[in-house]
Each structure stands twice: as C-alpha cells, then as structure tokens.
XYZ file of N, CA, C and O in Angstrom:
412
model
N 102.745 88.977 129.424
C 101.963 89.416 128.304
C 102.658 88.934 127.026
O 103.862 89.093 126.865
N 101.881 88.359 126.119
C 102.431 87.847 124.868
C 101.878 88.562 123.641
O 102.381 88.386 122.537
N 100.839 89.370 123.836
C 100.252 90.094 122.709
C 99.602 91.380 123.182
O 99.281 91.523 124.364
N 99.439 92.301 122.249
C 98.816 93.572 122.591
C 98.092 94.141 121.378
O 98.480 93.888 120.236
N 97.046 94.884 121.659
C 96.335 95.616 120.616
C 95.942 96.975 121.190
O 95.559 97.077 122.355
N 96.096 98.009 120.351
C 95.736 99.356 120.762
C 95.059 100.041 119.574
O 95.595 100.027 118.460
N 93.889 100.604 119.818
C 93.095 101.238 118.756
C 92.616 102.603 119.227
O 92.625 102.889 120.414
N 92.166 103.394 118.258
C 91.523 104.660 118.626
C 90.297 104.882 117.740
O 90.296 104.548 116.557
N 89.265 105.432 118.362
C 88.052 105.816 117.629
C 88.298 107.175 117.006
O 88.893 108.051 117.629
N 87.784 107.343 115.794
C 87.920 108.612 115.103
C 86.604 108.955 114.405
O 85.847 108.059 114.047
N 86.374 110.236 114.223
C 85.277 110.689 113.370
C 85.909 111.609 112.336
O 86.463 112.655 112.679
N 85.861 111.170 111.087
C 86.444 111.915 109.974
C 85.358 112.077 108.914
O 84.761 111.088 108.480
N 85.112 113.309 108.508
C 84.060 113.588 107.522
C 82.728 112.960 107.932
O 82.042 112.335 107.122
N 82.400 113.082 109.206
C 81.167 112.566 109.793
C 81.066 111.040 109.754
O 79.993 110.479 109.940
N 82.189 110.351 109.517
C 82.211 108.885 109.528
C 82.983 108.395 110.747
O 84.109 108.837 110.998
N 82.368 107.481 111.468
C 82.996 106.873 112.636
C 83.910 105.744 112.151
O 83.469 104.859 111.419
N 85.180 105.817 112.535
C 86.180 104.833 112.107
C 86.985 104.358 113.305
O 87.061 105.029 114.329
N 87.618 103.202 113.130
C 88.524 102.687 114.147
C 89.887 102.498 113.505
O 89.997 101.848 112.454
N 90.897 103.078 114.115
C 92.272 102.932 113.629
C 93.018 101.982 114.555
O 93.071 102.208 115.768
N 93.567 100.919 113.993
C 94.394 99.986 114.768
C 95.807 100.539 114.763
O 96.490 100.526 113.732
N 96.240 101.045 115.900
C 97.574 101.622 116.010
C 98.628 100.532 116.096
O 99.702 100.659 115.523
N 98.318 99.476 116.833
C 99.243 98.349 116.931
C 98.469 97.090 117.282
O 97.495 97.131 118.031
N 98.888 95.996 116.701
C 98.380 94.674 117.048
C 99.544 93.733 116.823
O 100.063 93.627 115.713
N 100.005 93.113 117.878
C 101.175 92.255 117.736
C 101.253 91.193 118.797
O 100.602 91.272 119.843
N 102.059 90.215 118.492
C 102.251 89.060 119.372
C 103.740 88.707 119.359
O 104.403 88.825 118.319
N 104.252 88.269 120.486
C 105.653 87.852 120.536
C 105.910 86.743 119.512
O 105.070 85.847 119.342
N 107.051 86.790 118.838
C 107.354 85.770 117.822
C 107.234 84.334 118.340
O 106.788 83.445 117.616
N 107.579 84.107 119.591
C 107.511 82.752 120.156
C 106.078 82.277 120.378
O 105.860 81.086 120.634
N 105.129 83.187 120.283
C 103.724 82.831 120.519
C 102.845 83.035 119.282
O 101.624 83.027 119.389
N 103.468 83.212 118.134
C 102.695 83.378 116.901
C 102.180 82.037 116.414
O 102.690 80.985 116.778
N 101.145 82.101 115.599
C 100.502 80.916 115.024
C 99.787 80.072 116.082
O 99.576 78.882 115.897
N 99.427 80.707 117.181
C 98.672 80.032 118.244
C 97.261 80.599 118.370
O 96.533 80.242 119.286
N 96.912 81.516 117.481
C 95.572 82.097 117.502
C 95.431 83.355 118.331
O 94.324 83.888 118.459
N 96.528 83.851 118.880
C 96.445 85.035 119.745
C 96.083 86.278 118.941
O 95.218 87.061 119.331
N 96.728 86.475 117.795
C 96.406 87.617 116.936
C 94.972 87.551 116.444
O 94.261 88.562 116.409
N 94.545 86.364 116.057
C 93.164 86.158 115.620
C 92.191 86.502 116.745
O 91.182 87.182 116.525
N 92.497 86.064 117.948
C 91.655 86.366 119.106
C 91.549 87.874 119.321
O 90.454 88.416 119.523
N 92.702 88.565 119.261
C 92.697 90.010 119.501
C 91.921 90.748 118.408
O 91.124 91.648 118.715
N 92.137 90.385 117.143
C 91.425 91.069 116.065
C 89.933 90.762 116.113
O 89.111 91.657 115.911
N 89.565 89.537 116.405
C 88.138 89.206 116.560
C 87.514 90.015 117.691
O 86.361 90.441 117.595
N 88.271 90.229 118.751
C 87.788 91.035 119.870
C 87.521 92.473 119.409
O 86.468 93.061 119.729
N 88.433 93.037 118.646
C 88.260 94.396 118.113
C 87.036 94.462 117.206
O 86.217 95.381 117.303
N 86.905 93.481 116.312
C 85.753 93.452 115.408
C 84.442 93.344 116.180
O 83.449 93.986 115.835
N 84.428 92.543 117.245
C 83.225 92.396 118.063
C 82.896 93.686 118.800
O 81.725 94.069 118.907
N 83.918 94.372 119.306
C 83.675 95.658 119.969
C 83.050 96.656 119.006
O 82.126 97.397 119.374
N 83.532 96.673 117.758
C 82.947 97.573 116.749
C 81.496 97.200 116.481
O 80.633 98.078 116.369
N 81.231 95.917 116.392
C 79.858 95.457 116.147
C 78.952 95.818 117.323
O 77.841 96.303 117.131
N 79.432 95.575 118.543
C 78.631 95.857 119.735
C 78.331 97.344 119.887
O 77.219 97.731 120.238
N 79.324 98.180 119.625
C 79.122 99.625 119.756
C 78.320 100.160 118.574
O 77.511 101.069 118.733
N 78.565 99.618 117.399
C 77.837 100.013 116.198
C 78.261 101.350 115.636
O 78.937 102.146 116.290
N 77.879 101.579 114.397
C 78.096 102.860 113.765
C 79.432 103.050 113.063
O 79.665 104.092 112.456
N 80.316 102.076 113.130
C 81.617 102.222 112.489
C 81.497 101.986 110.982
O 80.928 100.998 110.541
N 82.048 102.911 110.209
C 82.064 102.777 108.754
C 83.199 101.871 108.293
O 83.051 101.148 107.316
N 84.341 101.963 108.989
C 85.472 101.118 108.610
C 86.502 101.038 109.722
O 86.504 101.840 110.655
N 87.361 100.041 109.557
C 88.536 99.849 110.408
C 89.732 99.954 109.477
O 89.703 99.417 108.358
N 90.779 100.630 109.923
C 91.951 100.737 109.066
C 93.244 100.726 109.879
O 93.241 100.914 111.092
N 94.343 100.469 109.184
C 95.657 100.398 109.805
C 96.725 100.526 108.733
O 96.443 100.418 107.538
N 97.951 100.731 109.170
C 99.104 100.754 108.280
C 99.963 99.525 108.547
O 100.135 99.125 109.698
N 100.504 98.957 107.468
C 101.378 97.787 107.571
C 102.589 98.030 106.676
O 102.440 98.486 105.533
N 103.765 97.710 107.183
C 104.987 97.836 106.391
C 104.840 97.028 105.108
O 104.341 95.898 105.127
N 105.250 97.598 103.985
C 105.045 96.955 102.683
C 105.733 95.596 102.561
O 105.309 94.767 101.766
N 106.756 95.362 103.352
C 107.464 94.084 103.280
C 106.947 93.053 104.281
O 107.420 91.917 104.303
N 105.969 93.413 105.084
C 105.430 92.502 106.095
C 104.308 91.659 105.474
O 103.124 91.849 105.758
N 104.709 90.739 104.620
C 103.747 89.910 103.895
C 102.894 89.054 104.821
O 101.714 88.819 104.550
N 103.464 88.605 105.922
C 102.711 87.790 106.884
C 101.539 88.584 107.477
O 100.425 88.082 107.567
N 101.793 89.832 107.836
C 100.723 90.672 108.403
C 99.683 91.018 107.344
O 98.476 90.994 107.619
N 100.130 91.320 106.140
C 99.192 91.665 105.067
C 98.253 90.495 104.800
O 97.040 90.664 104.694
N 98.794 89.296 104.731
C 97.972 88.103 104.505
C 97.035 87.853 105.686
O 95.875 87.468 105.502
N 97.508 88.070 106.899
C 96.679 87.912 108.100
C 95.439 88.811 108.000
O 94.314 88.352 108.184
N 95.640 90.083 107.705
C 94.515 91.013 107.635
C 93.602 90.721 106.449
O 92.387 90.883 106.547
N 94.160 90.269 105.350
C 93.323 89.918 104.189
C 92.346 88.794 104.536
O 91.218 88.773 104.044
N 92.759 87.874 105.381
C 91.868 86.782 105.798
C 90.637 87.309 106.540
O 89.621 86.623 106.609
N 90.741 88.509 107.083
C 89.634 89.119 107.823
C 88.873 90.131 106.975
O 88.057 90.874 107.489
N 89.178 90.195 105.689
C 88.444 91.092 104.805
C 89.040 92.469 104.624
O 88.390 93.355 104.065
N 90.269 92.678 105.084
C 90.939 93.951 104.870
C 91.526 93.959 103.459
O 91.983 92.934 102.959
N 91.529 95.138 102.844
C 92.097 95.311 101.510
C 93.134 96.418 101.528
O 92.970 97.427 102.228
N 94.180 96.239 100.731
C 95.168 97.294 100.544
C 94.529 98.366 99.676
O 94.056 98.081 98.573
N 94.476 99.591 100.187
C 93.818 100.671 99.448
C 94.786 101.766 99.003
O 94.431 102.571 98.144
N 95.972 101.790 99.586
C 96.907 102.865 99.261
C 98.310 102.483 99.713
O 98.477 101.712 100.654
N 99.293 103.018 99.033
C 100.691 102.892 99.450
C 101.144 104.255 99.943
O 101.018 105.256 99.227
N 101.635 104.312 101.176
C 102.119 105.557 101.761
C 103.645 105.585 101.650
O 104.341 104.791 102.294
N 104.142 106.477 100.815
C 105.577 106.602 100.606
C 106.209 107.291 101.813
O 105.685 108.293 102.314
N 107.327 106.734 102.291
C 108.079 107.300 103.429
C 107.234 107.450 104.692
O 107.373 108.418 105.429
N 106.358 106.493 104.949
C 105.486 106.543 106.124
C 106.291 106.378 107.421
O 106.066 107.078 108.396
N 107.209 105.419 107.417
C 108.046 105.168 108.602
C 109.313 106.008 108.514
O 109.979 106.042 107.488
N 109.654 106.640 109.599
C 110.798 107.559 109.595
C 112.135 106.871 109.859
O 113.158 107.344 109.401
N 112.126 105.791 110.598
C 113.398 105.216 111.034
C 113.725 103.861 110.387
O 114.544 103.128 110.894
N 113.074 103.555 109.285
C 113.330 102.296 108.594
C 113.995 102.568 107.251
O 113.680 103.558 106.586
N 114.886 101.672 106.852
C 115.557 101.863 105.569
C 114.584 101.710 104.401
O 114.777 102.298 103.344
N 113.555 100.915 104.575
C 112.485 100.774 103.588
C 111.222 101.344 104.245
O 110.477 100.612 104.899
N 110.954 102.643 104.082
C 109.967 103.331 104.916
C 108.510 103.286 104.451
O 107.658 103.892 105.086
N 108.182 102.572 103.374
C 106.821 102.620 102.852
C 105.865 101.713 103.629
O 106.272 100.691 104.188
N 104.603 102.105 103.627
C 103.550 101.332 104.299
C 102.347 101.224 103.374
O 102.120 102.079 102.522
N 101.590 100.155 103.567
C 100.296 100.020 102.906
C 99.223 100.447 103.893
O 99.318 100.187 105.089
N 98.190 101.083 103.373
C 96.992 101.366 104.147
C 96.022 100.229 103.864
O 95.699 99.958 102.711
N 95.602 99.536 104.905
C 94.634 98.457 104.783
C 93.334 98.896 105.427
O 93.342 99.522 106.498
N 92.218 98.583 104.768
C 90.907 98.976 105.273
C 89.918 97.827 105.186
O 89.979 97.022 104.274
N 89.022 97.788 106.157
C 87.896 96.866 106.137
C 86.641 97.720 106.283
O 86.471 98.416 107.296
N 85.784 97.697 105.277
C 84.562 98.487 105.300
C 83.505 97.764 106.115
O 83.276 96.561 105.929
N 82.892 98.483 107.037
C 81.851 97.916 107.909
C 80.481 98.495 107.597
O 79.472 97.934 108.009
N 80.419 99.646 106.951
C 79.154 100.306 106.585
C 78.249 100.580 107.770
O 77.040 100.422 107.694
N 78.856 100.965 108.884
C 78.056 101.350 110.037
C 77.458 100.203 110.800
O 76.659 100.400 111.710
N 77.824 98.971 110.465
C 77.279 97.789 111.151
C 78.124 97.394 112.336
O 79.271 97.566 112.389
C-alpha cells in the first residue's frame, strides 16, 4: 500500500458533510497522481451519493504542499485552529473547506 484515505460522513446543523480524516501517500510515491486519484474518488463518491453541503479537513499550517494540493481542487482556508495538534512543537492547523451545496 502506498496511499490511504479515510473519511467520515457527518450531519451538523441539518447539513450533510464529509470530513477527510486522513489522505496521504508515501513520500517515495508522491507526484505520481496517487493523491489526486484518491481525492477525485472521494469527490465522486460525494457526487454519487448526493446531498453533501461541503467537504472539510485540517492541515498543518506549515504543510504548504498539502495546502496547495487542496486549493487546486477548490478547497479554501476558512479558519486557523490554534493548538489543534497536541504533540507537535508548532501545533496550529488550518481548516480547509470545499462547498458542494448539496450536489
């Protein structure tokens, strides 16, 4: 296995959302389209099931590569979470969201 993605469906304030808990690829296999394939798969599942208002995830504030990756798919930084990570010396995270509007 060289990559993994794990998500959960949520209903918050009567809105159906998908939270990406983890999406990653081994460093030796990056830039080969594996992350793109996995995220496209998640987006297609949301489209096929329908009704999702948005997809969201947290990304470490210093992970510029991941932030740029998600921006290419229409995700936007909407919030900075102070001290989100407990075991990192720089514990802040950005909340990234992609609005789907139930489509």
